[in-house]
XYZ file of C-alpha atoms in Angstrom:
729
model
C -143.591 -86.362 48.845
C -144.284 -89.933 47.929
C -141.005 -91.822 48.371
C -142.342 -95.211 47.390
C -139.739 -97.021 45.309
C -140.905 -99.409 42.693
C -140.031 -103.078 42.832
C -137.313 -103.987 40.410
C -138.466 -104.873 36.975
C -137.291 -108.471 36.951
C -139.232 -109.594 39.980
C -142.123 -111.959 39.311
C -145.248 -109.837 39.108
C -147.868 -112.525 38.777
C -148.365 -116.217 39.065
C -150.536 -118.755 37.185
C -154.233 -118.618 38.025
C -154.891 -122.314 37.731
C -153.317 -125.423 39.169
C -153.561 -126.964 35.749
C -150.520 -126.948 33.503
C -149.913 -123.465 32.144
C -148.389 -123.175 28.687
C -144.806 -122.026 28.951
C -144.273 -118.532 27.578
C -141.772 -118.346 24.751
C -138.488 -116.928 25.970
C -138.062 -113.180 25.672
C -135.585 -112.034 23.072
C -132.203 -111.105 24.537
C -131.666 -107.438 25.334
C -129.697 -105.516 22.802
C -126.597 -103.797 24.205
C -127.530 -100.327 25.416
C -125.488 -97.151 25.076
C -123.792 -96.275 28.356
C -123.149 -92.903 29.981
C -119.459 -91.961 29.731
C -118.229 -95.550 29.799
C -120.136 -96.409 33.021
C -122.724 -99.116 33.542
C -125.576 -96.604 33.456
C -127.700 -96.776 30.296
C -127.966 -93.470 28.462
C -131.724 -93.992 28.289
C -132.187 -93.304 32.015
C -131.096 -89.689 31.480
C -134.235 -89.133 29.401
C -136.368 -90.819 32.089
C -134.927 -88.750 34.961
C -135.371 -85.470 33.051
C -138.903 -86.546 32.176
C -139.706 -87.181 35.833
C -138.256 -83.829 36.936
C -140.360 -81.939 34.391
C -143.500 -83.955 35.151
C -143.201 -83.380 38.906
C -142.549 -79.676 38.287
C -145.701 -79.663 36.189
C -147.859 -81.429 38.765
C -146.734 -79.730 41.967
C -146.465 -76.315 40.314
C -150.057 -76.494 39.091
C -151.302 -77.869 42.402
C -149.545 -75.193 44.475
C -151.786 -72.398 43.171
C -154.945 -74.477 42.801
C -156.683 -73.554 46.073
C -156.247 -69.808 45.580
C -157.438 -70.188 41.981
C -160.676 -71.703 43.251
C -161.036 -69.019 45.910
C -160.150 -65.833 44.025
C -160.700 -66.640 40.337
C -163.711 -68.954 40.437
C -164.974 -67.198 43.610
C -165.833 -70.397 45.462
C -165.949 -70.282 49.238
C -163.189 -71.816 51.331
C -165.044 -75.059 52.053
C -165.869 -75.689 48.394
C -162.317 -74.812 47.334
C -160.929 -77.249 49.900
C -163.355 -79.995 48.875
C -162.575 -79.764 45.146
C -158.841 -79.586 45.866
C -158.958 -82.830 47.844
C -161.322 -84.484 45.362
C -158.684 -83.818 42.694
C -155.905 -85.126 44.953
C -157.914 -88.244 45.696
C -158.513 -88.898 41.997
C -154.772 -88.568 41.357
C -154.214 -91.490 43.736
C -157.033 -93.668 42.431
C -155.986 -93.527 38.769
C -152.590 -95.260 39.279
C -154.532 -98.507 39.636
C -155.927 -97.930 36.146
C -152.532 -96.959 34.745
C -150.869 -100.070 36.164
C -153.620 -102.290 34.751
C -153.247 -100.743 31.276
C -149.459 -101.080 31.339
C -149.305 -104.618 32.740
C -152.166 -106.146 30.786
C -152.380 -104.255 27.507
C -150.022 -101.543 26.264
C -146.839 -101.993 28.240
C -145.092 -99.260 30.215
C -143.666 -97.259 27.287
C -146.897 -96.823 25.324
C -148.875 -96.188 28.519
C -146.519 -93.340 29.453
C -146.696 -91.836 25.962
C -150.483 -92.013 25.571
C -151.362 -90.849 29.076
C -148.788 -88.043 28.851
C -150.726 -86.762 25.842
C -153.867 -86.811 27.998
C -151.849 -85.020 30.696
C -150.785 -82.249 28.283
C -154.346 -81.846 27.009
C -155.532 -81.424 30.599
C -152.979 -78.662 31.187
C -154.047 -76.857 28.014
C -157.724 -76.955 28.995
C -156.891 -75.915 32.570
C -154.866 -72.930 31.349
C -157.677 -71.854 29.013
C -160.056 -71.999 31.967
C -157.885 -69.409 33.725
C -158.216 -66.776 30.980
C -160.684 -64.072 32.141
C -161.488 -63.098 28.552
C -162.621 -66.612 27.650
C -166.293 -66.929 28.618
C -167.881 -66.419 31.996
C -168.026 -68.188 35.321
C -169.710 -71.328 33.975
C -167.203 -71.721 31.130
C -164.265 -71.280 33.503
C -165.693 -73.835 35.918
C -166.379 -76.445 33.231
C -162.948 -76.018 31.638
C -161.261 -76.235 35.039
C -163.034 -79.427 36.078
C -162.456 -81.117 32.705
C -158.796 -80.089 32.736
C -158.268 -81.332 36.283
C -159.920 -84.671 35.461
C -157.577 -85.207 32.515
C -154.561 -84.159 34.598
C -155.554 -86.627 37.322
C -155.841 -89.412 34.748
C -152.490 -88.486 33.211
C -150.411 -88.024 36.350
C -151.953 -90.999 38.123
C -151.779 -93.233 35.076
C -148.041 -92.751 34.518
C -147.144 -92.718 38.227
C -146.677 -96.518 38.568
C -144.927 -96.838 35.191
C -142.077 -94.325 34.979
C -139.848 -95.499 37.846
C -140.281 -99.176 36.987
C -139.616 -98.456 33.310
C -136.320 -96.898 34.339
C -135.479 -100.050 36.273
C -136.154 -102.094 33.131
C -133.228 -100.379 31.392
C -130.608 -102.036 33.624
C -129.116 -105.463 33.158
C -129.373 -107.995 35.997
C -125.643 -107.732 36.687
C -125.926 -104.001 37.400
C -128.093 -104.118 40.518
C -125.964 -101.551 42.365
C -126.298 -99.031 39.538
C -130.047 -99.648 39.456
C -130.283 -98.881 43.186
C -128.428 -95.600 42.674
C -130.717 -94.768 39.773
C -133.725 -94.922 42.079
C -131.989 -92.503 44.453
C -131.401 -90.052 41.583
C -134.963 -90.621 40.382
C -136.507 -89.596 43.694
C -134.090 -86.722 44.008
C -135.537 -85.494 40.693
C -139.041 -85.766 42.187
C -138.142 -83.621 45.189
C -136.167 -81.149 43.077
C -139.099 -80.684 40.711
C -141.484 -80.199 43.613
C -139.167 -77.809 45.459
C -138.524 -75.530 42.488
C -142.093 -75.506 41.181
C -143.764 -74.707 44.513
C -141.457 -71.709 44.796
C -141.736 -70.406 41.234
C -145.391 -70.852 40.246
C -146.812 -68.802 43.160
C -144.517 -65.989 42.006
C -145.864 -66.318 38.464
C -149.376 -66.076 39.908
C -148.917 -63.230 42.359
C -146.040 -61.119 41.060
C -147.214 -61.029 37.436
C -150.427 -59.203 36.568
C -152.500 -60.043 33.501
C -155.978 -58.736 32.664
C -155.790 -56.585 35.798
C -155.494 -59.438 38.289
C -153.295 -62.342 39.378
C -152.022 -64.248 36.351
C -153.402 -67.753 36.918
C -153.201 -68.511 33.200
C -149.407 -68.076 33.346
C -149.160 -70.034 36.606
C -150.941 -72.971 34.935
C -149.380 -72.475 31.512
C -145.748 -72.805 32.619
C -146.354 -76.202 34.310
C -148.198 -77.231 31.153
C -145.147 -76.265 29.096
C -142.940 -78.346 31.397
C -145.209 -81.335 30.777
C -144.800 -80.841 27.028
C -141.019 -80.833 27.548
C -141.326 -83.982 29.676
C -143.203 -85.775 26.899
C -140.786 -84.635 24.164
C -137.707 -85.633 26.178
C -139.164 -89.045 26.984
C -140.083 -89.675 23.342
C -136.579 -88.665 22.193
C -135.104 -91.691 23.929
C -137.522 -94.130 22.304
C -134.916 -95.975 20.220
C -132.645 -96.450 23.238
C -135.217 -97.976 25.601
C -135.601 -101.595 26.518
C -139.369 -102.131 26.225
C -140.464 -105.357 27.940
C -143.889 -106.632 26.869
C -146.916 -106.625 29.240
C -146.638 -109.424 31.796
C -150.017 -109.364 33.519
C -151.415 -107.468 36.476
C -150.720 -108.974 39.905
C -153.250 -106.624 41.544
C -156.094 -108.098 39.503
C -154.868 -111.616 40.239
C -154.766 -111.006 43.990
C -158.297 -109.599 43.947
C -159.532 -112.613 41.985
C -157.837 -114.977 44.432
C -159.448 -113.272 47.437
C -162.865 -113.178 45.769
C -162.638 -116.865 44.835
C -161.673 -117.814 48.405
C -164.578 -115.867 49.899
C -167.162 -117.151 47.426
C -165.877 -120.710 47.738
C -166.063 -120.548 51.519
C -169.603 -119.155 51.371
C -170.818 -121.803 48.929
C -169.315 -124.607 51.022
C -170.341 -123.481 54.496
C -172.000 -126.811 55.370
C -170.980 -128.319 58.686
C -170.175 -131.579 56.902
C -167.214 -129.976 55.140
C -164.053 -129.774 57.276
C -162.800 -126.302 58.155
C -159.496 -125.085 56.813
C -156.665 -123.423 58.661
C -157.063 -120.043 56.922
C -159.914 -118.543 54.945
C -157.607 -118.025 51.944
C -157.028 -121.800 51.832
C -160.446 -121.974 50.168
C -158.757 -120.665 47.004
C -156.616 -123.813 46.726
C -158.919 -125.374 44.130
C -157.920 -122.772 41.551
C -154.765 -120.937 42.628
C -151.214 -122.156 43.384
C -150.142 -122.622 47.000
C -147.295 -120.102 46.679
C -149.676 -117.376 45.512
C -152.006 -118.152 48.424
C -149.082 -117.942 50.868
C -148.072 -114.591 49.370
C -151.616 -113.230 49.626
C -151.769 -114.360 53.277
C -148.634 -112.348 54.014
C -150.105 -109.445 52.084
C -153.361 -109.396 54.053
C -151.415 -109.112 57.312
C -149.844 -105.903 56.024
C -153.094 -104.572 54.580
C -154.751 -104.978 57.956
C -152.237 -102.489 59.360
C -153.068 -100.131 56.474
C -156.652 -99.614 57.724
C -155.838 -96.645 60.035
C -153.405 -94.977 57.626
C -155.834 -92.760 55.629
C -156.352 -90.468 58.616
C -152.657 -89.532 58.583
C -152.864 -88.536 54.919
C -156.008 -86.527 55.669
C -153.847 -84.265 57.828
C -150.709 -84.265 55.706
C -152.390 -83.222 52.457
C -154.022 -80.119 53.962
C -150.809 -78.160 53.478
C -152.040 -77.144 50.036
C -155.587 -76.304 51.132
C -156.401 -75.281 54.703
C -152.872 -74.214 55.607
C -152.564 -72.145 52.436
C -155.879 -70.450 53.241
C -154.555 -69.746 56.734
C -151.456 -68.123 55.212
C -153.640 -65.666 53.271
C -154.706 -64.136 56.585
C -151.148 -63.562 57.820
C -148.478 -60.925 57.212
C -146.199 -62.332 54.541
C -143.445 -59.712 54.801
C -140.351 -61.394 56.247
C -138.256 -58.248 55.966
C -135.786 -59.674 53.457
C -138.449 -61.326 51.279
C -142.193 -61.117 50.712
C -143.786 -64.566 50.433
C -146.880 -65.517 48.508
C -149.312 -67.524 50.686
C -149.027 -70.607 48.470
C -145.216 -70.405 48.579
C -145.123 -71.711 52.148
C -145.669 -75.180 50.690
C -142.038 -75.111 49.532
C -141.068 -75.848 53.130
C -142.296 -79.436 52.791
C -139.958 -80.701 50.029
C -137.127 -78.563 51.415
C -137.464 -80.014 54.906
C -137.893 -83.532 53.502
C -134.454 -83.263 51.882
C -133.023 -82.052 55.206
C -134.868 -84.385 57.577
C -134.288 -87.730 55.826
C -130.486 -87.720 56.355
C -130.907 -85.977 59.717
C -133.180 -88.716 61.041
C -131.217 -91.586 59.504
C -127.732 -90.422 60.474
C -128.363 -88.581 63.740
C -131.712 -88.972 65.490
C -132.292 -92.707 64.995
C -128.683 -93.486 65.978
C -128.932 -91.385 69.135
C -132.164 -93.157 70.098
C -130.489 -96.532 69.490
C -127.509 -95.588 71.668
C -129.911 -94.732 74.479
C -131.005 -98.364 74.460
C -134.469 -97.660 73.058
C -135.735 -100.179 70.514
C -137.278 -97.891 67.908
C -139.095 -100.356 65.667
C -140.731 -99.384 62.373
C -144.246 -99.466 63.842
C -143.149 -97.272 66.735
C -141.677 -94.762 64.314
C -144.973 -94.662 62.435
C -146.898 -94.122 65.689
C -144.554 -91.276 66.660
C -145.092 -89.803 63.183
C -148.843 -89.797 63.810
C -148.323 -88.024 67.150
C -146.156 -85.377 65.468
C -148.906 -84.773 62.904
C -151.390 -84.356 65.782
C -149.087 -81.758 67.342
C -148.725 -79.981 63.984
C -152.483 -79.512 63.748
C -152.688 -78.438 67.383
C -150.122 -75.734 66.574
C -152.109 -74.805 63.442
C -155.222 -74.446 65.620
C -153.344 -72.186 68.066
C -152.148 -70.005 65.172
C -155.697 -69.835 63.802
C -157.077 -68.753 67.188
C -154.464 -66.005 67.422
C -155.310 -64.786 63.901
C -158.990 -64.616 64.853
C -158.174 -62.645 68.012
C -156.360 -60.033 65.939
C -159.143 -59.791 63.363
C -162.004 -57.302 63.889
C -165.261 -58.633 65.282
C -168.117 -59.458 62.934
C -171.636 -57.992 63.295
C -174.181 -60.537 64.440
C -177.846 -60.936 63.796
C -179.735 -57.612 63.923
C -176.462 -55.712 64.266
C -174.491 -53.345 62.032
C -171.171 -51.562 62.408
C -171.000 -47.847 61.572
C -168.233 -45.278 61.272
C -168.745 -41.557 60.601
C -166.383 -39.466 58.453
C -166.510 -35.668 58.512
C -165.555 -34.238 55.106
C -166.704 -30.698 55.980
C -164.263 -27.864 56.703
C -165.049 -27.656 60.422
C -166.045 -29.927 63.276
C -169.424 -31.627 63.251
C -171.720 -32.982 65.941
C -173.617 -36.144 65.016
C -176.392 -37.544 67.179
C -178.430 -40.681 66.618
C -182.101 -40.436 67.413
C -183.796 -43.333 69.180
C -183.665 -44.993 72.558
C -181.443 -47.951 71.606
C -178.432 -46.099 70.173
C -178.670 -42.529 71.519
C -175.558 -43.009 73.638
C -173.366 -43.402 70.548
C -171.465 -40.705 68.683
C -171.575 -38.246 71.576
C -168.226 -36.626 70.741
C -167.806 -33.956 68.056
C -165.887 -35.013 64.946
C -163.262 -32.609 63.656
C -162.789 -31.721 60.023
C -161.408 -34.596 57.957
C -161.504 -36.922 60.908
C -163.543 -40.020 61.626
C -164.881 -41.786 64.657
C -162.096 -43.664 66.480
C -163.647 -47.034 65.638
C -166.741 -48.660 64.235
C -169.758 -48.431 66.524
C -172.111 -51.356 66.951
C -175.750 -50.460 66.295
C -178.686 -52.672 67.222
C -181.636 -53.223 64.909
C -185.199 -54.221 65.725
C -185.591 -56.057 62.421
C -183.318 -57.294 59.649
C -183.428 -53.872 58.017
C -184.170 -50.549 59.651
C -184.116 -46.795 59.051
C -181.813 -44.748 61.300
C -182.363 -41.057 61.997
C -179.416 -38.736 62.562
C -179.153 -35.155 63.818
C -176.270 -33.241 62.230
C -175.136 -29.985 63.841
C -172.633 -27.772 62.019
C -172.054 -24.253 63.395
C -175.608 -22.893 63.659
C -177.056 -25.392 61.176
C -179.127 -28.356 62.301
C -180.073 -31.027 59.796
C -182.083 -34.188 60.294
C -181.367 -37.076 57.937
C -182.489 -40.656 57.521
C -180.630 -43.731 56.166
C -181.604 -47.380 55.766
C -179.302 -50.251 56.807
C -179.431 -54.054 56.749
C -178.173 -56.400 59.436
C -174.681 -57.942 59.502
C -173.117 -55.211 57.379
C -170.537 -52.464 57.758
C -171.361 -48.877 56.824
C -169.604 -45.541 56.524
C -171.608 -42.315 56.974
C -169.997 -39.472 54.985
C -170.939 -35.930 56.073
C -170.034 -33.055 53.784
C -170.759 -29.390 53.247
C -173.293 -28.830 50.479
C -173.256 -25.131 49.574
C -174.597 -23.276 52.591
C -175.980 -26.459 54.107
C -174.685 -29.912 55.003
C -175.683 -33.335 53.737
C -174.796 -36.988 54.324
C -174.584 -40.246 52.429
C -174.449 -43.818 53.734
C -172.049 -46.196 51.935
C -171.928 -49.943 52.455
C -168.437 -51.209 53.157
C -166.975 -54.585 52.187
C -169.258 -57.615 52.376
C -167.105 -59.046 55.138
C -164.486 -57.319 57.198
C -161.740 -59.482 55.761
C -159.988 -59.317 52.442
C -158.424 -62.793 52.764
C -154.919 -61.431 52.879
C -155.359 -59.185 49.847
C -154.965 -55.394 49.936
C -158.124 -53.467 48.978
C -158.523 -49.754 48.205
C -161.416 -47.460 47.331
C -161.678 -43.723 46.704
C -164.018 -40.808 47.472
C -163.724 -37.890 45.045
C -164.566 -34.485 46.554
C -163.594 -32.637 43.355
C -166.119 -31.181 40.921
C -164.855 -33.346 38.046
C -164.311 -37.030 37.412
C -160.931 -38.519 38.314
C -159.265 -41.451 36.541
C -156.788 -43.307 38.754
C -154.096 -45.727 37.496
C -153.049 -47.994 40.359
C -150.814 -50.087 38.093
C -150.368 -50.852 34.409
C -153.363 -53.215 34.551
C -155.527 -51.674 37.284
C -157.340 -48.380 36.767
C -160.652 -46.948 37.911
C -162.799 -43.878 37.511
C -164.379 -41.987 40.410
C -167.349 -39.699 39.773
C -167.400 -36.035 40.601
C -168.869 -34.412 43.742
C -168.281 -37.147 46.337
C -168.455 -40.122 44.034
C -167.412 -43.374 45.751
C -165.576 -46.142 43.898
C -165.844 -49.870 44.514
C -163.055 -51.735 46.252
C -160.141 -52.788 44.041
C -157.582 -55.434 44.937
C -153.939 -54.347 44.599
C -150.519 -55.721 45.445
C -149.025 -54.990 48.831
C -146.289 -52.342 48.715
C -145.388 -48.667 48.546
C -147.433 -46.380 46.281
C -145.611 -43.016 46.454
C -146.883 -41.588 43.140
C -150.157 -42.942 41.766
C -150.972 -41.273 38.476
C -154.371 -39.505 38.324
C -155.968 -37.291 35.736
C -159.047 -35.174 35.234
C -160.350 -33.679 32.024
C -157.949 -30.758 32.269
C -154.962 -31.815 34.407
C -152.697 -34.662 35.535
C -151.476 -35.140 39.093
C -150.049 -37.791 41.428
C -151.216 -39.042 44.820
C -149.035 -40.511 47.542
C -150.906 -43.514 48.967
C -148.003 -44.649 51.152
C -147.529 -48.265 52.226
C -150.461 -50.615 51.628
C -150.173 -53.645 53.904
C -151.394 -57.250 53.685
C -155.030 -57.817 54.612
C -155.907 -54.144 54.981
C -158.689 -52.208 53.274
C -158.113 -48.497 52.748
C -160.329 -45.523 51.949
C -158.728 -42.521 50.220
C -160.558 -39.203 50.095
C -159.272 -37.029 47.244
C -159.303 -33.375 48.309
C -158.050 -30.044 46.954
C -156.537 -27.962 49.725
C -155.591 -24.369 49.037
C -152.408 -24.831 51.057
C -151.284 -28.323 49.973
C -153.028 -28.823 46.644
C -154.461 -32.148 45.541
C -153.906 -34.909 48.066
C -155.456 -38.104 49.466
C -156.697 -38.505 53.034
C -155.891 -42.107 53.992
C -158.240 -44.080 56.238
C -157.725 -47.724 57.240
C -161.115 -49.453 57.109
C -159.721 -52.876 57.917
C -156.505 -53.225 59.942
C -153.606 -55.016 58.295
C -152.633 -58.588 59.132
C -150.461 -58.451 62.222
C -149.399 -62.086 62.649
C -146.311 -63.054 60.668
C -146.434 -66.005 58.309
C -143.245 -67.222 60.001
C -145.483 -68.616 62.758
C -146.447 -71.376 60.317
C -142.896 -72.710 60.358
C -143.359 -74.898 63.507
C -146.407 -76.680 62.087
C -144.636 -77.309 58.768
C -141.560 -78.646 60.582
C -143.692 -80.972 62.718
C -145.779 -82.316 59.845
C -142.698 -82.880 57.642
C -140.945 -84.745 60.472
C -144.139 -86.781 60.809
C -144.068 -87.540 57.075
C -140.440 -88.715 57.205
C -141.096 -90.980 60.186
C -144.410 -92.287 58.885
C -144.152 -92.518 55.112
C -140.565 -93.659 54.556
C -140.624 -96.015 57.536
C -144.021 -97.429 56.626
C -142.871 -98.344 53.151
C -139.664 -99.932 54.406
C -141.643 -101.967 56.933
C -144.181 -103.059 54.321
C -141.470 -104.200 51.922
C -139.682 -106.159 54.622
C -142.842 -108.003 55.626
C -144.377 -108.852 52.248
C -143.199 -111.250 49.545
C -141.384 -109.699 46.595
C -144.216 -110.669 44.242
C -146.630 -108.516 46.294
C -144.695 -105.230 46.141
C -146.781 -103.804 43.320
C -149.962 -104.694 45.230
C -148.564 -102.930 48.289
C -147.917 -99.855 46.183
C -151.504 -99.884 44.959
C -152.807 -100.249 48.531
C -150.504 -97.461 49.767
C -151.751 -95.071 47.086
C -155.345 -95.975 47.930
C -154.788 -94.970 51.577
C -153.723 -91.521 50.318
C -156.835 -91.316 48.134
C -159.134 -92.268 51.025
C -157.417 -89.718 53.275
C -158.255 -86.930 50.837
C -161.874 -88.098 50.730
C -161.993 -87.743 54.533
C -160.951 -84.085 54.232
C -163.549 -83.541 51.527
C -166.333 -84.902 53.740
C -165.280 -82.945 56.834
C -164.857 -79.683 54.917
C -168.234 -80.023 53.263
C -170.370 -81.227 56.157
C -168.723 -80.419 59.516
C -169.759 -76.748 59.666
C -166.990 -76.036 62.202
C -164.926 -72.877 62.442
C -161.401 -73.409 61.184
C -159.552 -73.762 64.486
C -162.150 -76.271 65.709
C -161.740 -78.274 62.494
C -157.977 -78.417 63.081
C -158.595 -79.700 66.625
C -161.055 -82.272 65.267
C -158.480 -83.681 62.844
C -155.835 -83.713 65.566
C -158.087 -85.632 67.951
C -159.226 -88.075 65.269
C -155.638 -88.917 64.379
C -154.789 -89.315 68.056
C -157.559 -91.910 68.418
C -156.397 -93.635 65.223
C -152.815 -93.600 66.541
C -153.994 -95.395 69.685
C -155.754 -98.055 67.591
C -152.720 -98.413 65.341
C -150.457 -98.834 68.383
C -152.659 -101.648 69.676
C -152.638 -103.314 66.263
C -148.865 -102.918 66.026
C -148.330 -104.293 69.544
C -150.147 -107.487 68.583
C -148.374 -107.773 65.239
C -145.717 -110.481 65.003
C -143.001 -109.566 62.472
C -142.357 -112.119 59.756
C -138.866 -113.242 58.786
C -137.999 -113.603 55.123
C -137.595 -117.347 55.314
C -141.037 -117.692 56.910
C -142.704 -116.357 53.761
C -141.984 -119.585 51.877
C -144.434 -122.445 51.852
C -143.249 -125.015 54.464
C -143.384 -128.639 53.397
C -145.248 -129.724 56.489
C -148.186 -127.388 55.950
C -149.674 -128.888 52.819
C -153.388 -128.456 52.291
C -155.115 -131.875 52.159
C -155.815 -133.075 48.672
C -159.323 -132.152 47.602
C -161.444 -134.571 45.638
C -163.258 -132.992 42.758
C -163.276 -129.429 41.524
C -165.202 -126.358 42.597
C -168.353 -127.542 40.813
C -168.379 -130.773 42.821
C -168.096 -128.844 46.083
C -170.868 -126.520 45.120
C -173.464 -128.914 43.681
C -172.789 -132.337 45.190
C -171.632 -131.322 48.704
C -168.787 -133.828 48.386
C -167.244 -134.636 51.779
C -163.498 -134.181 52.158
């Protein structure tokens, strides 16, 4: 959660850009008396702003919660691409606030900026929801609509981010500073409430509701879009009650111009004949006021400490990408509740609401009583260490998941299992020197080999020869296989003889946390199977084999089936997370129609509860790092630079997401190694930050003013004289 509080609206946001006389701005018209809430000093207009923020945050975090799985399962991108696009979107959401602030401060004002960019926001949600409809076009159409929708959402959410909180502050009179402070507390409570509720609800809309035979991503994106429409309508309803101050100029642009002028001036006047100045920013004195230069000097000291910060955000923001993908490979049944993998993200806002008072009222006070000076920079360093530990724990969990997963066939290898569908035991022998030691035991009727056998190939594809012995029958058969695949060899009685068929199993022996089923039909007629109201399939007669279908985890005691002349039900039992099942439909004279259940892929064994420690550590890191870092920055920078600090803080988040994008796309590491890499990188950055913080000298408030004894010598001539005539000072 971003807990950055806006500077109050009446603080000076920019200074003159010339030492020449600046025309005095005509005085602003006096504020009209505003309607109060129940006789208090709170303007009624802030109720519309708080509700707007709650709905907007619900919209943003709800959409973002299901985004990674949408990329993975709906658009069928791989995990690295899904992670990269997720973090590219997150990065864009933190770059666009600079644009939104510039539009509001220099052109439209906060109110119109919020209205216009909210319309863009809503349009993005509409396009994004359309891109999640399976019936609307193909893969290319879905991809284009998704990327366009996400771009508009990033522009909308980022553009209004720097405006809404400050616009709420504009509604208060100067004499009601205490009420304004409480408003900001309620405002950020609305942010966390919107995030908490949406990250719990939208994964349920995605996973628990089926539409078009699969997870309902259109609904999961549509509901947040509807909340954004409500946010816009509610905000517009209060239009006549708002105090709407006019644009006052953009301090961020002014600071950048001041720095650029100082650098260019210093470069153009680098002659040894010109006296040096105490600070490189003093070279802006020809054009900019001394107070602005002093403020920018204080600002640059803080920005220097911001250099290592992006690496922290690179770790923190992976909760919605890599950690969600990790959750798909875990058992999500907690006994009393079954979690969706993207629902684990709800732990972050929930723990933030718990940890902030816990740290402020308990932990920090206990540390202080122990005589330990826990400065702001030390808290931030400890936060970085906690994030390192969180990713070390995530790596340990990932290693354990991999240990429980079945091995993968390597180059020139295949895995094979044999299933005997005949009415008596069968002896299967492989011919050839390399694999003749396999399958030496007889296989009883309606049994399979205890496990997959690894077969070695001489080339990438090869023909295998099998000897089948059934009673007094001996049959030789041949089947072709390709490397790095899984196969099932079905052996069945064919009249007075026996025959076999080789079936390729899943592409990879993992179903990414989903439950997959397929069927073999031994009947002499086609069977239609209804797994749910939206999922049905048809299996051909005489040992037809269906493709895998993804279903919800749960009990399936009576699955409706029908043939051309009868209806019947099959008991599939409990289908667990991450497992892939094969069901052989048979007609026994004693038991009638039934399904023989075979587990191709074992279910996920590791509980999703093992992610709780890493979420607790990373949330504690966020509380110590983010909240403390902002408090420290505000205490060390002039009040006129607070909006610039906000812009710089948001840019560190954007750069952090770009780091994840680059690593995910180009590292080529297995997942646990990537977690260790991020942990080690942040540990190195933490060491550098600690050294920088150790050498940092805190500034007192009174030291930020321009002392009378530190005047810059008067400069003869203007910038043109310095540049062309080399005038000596």
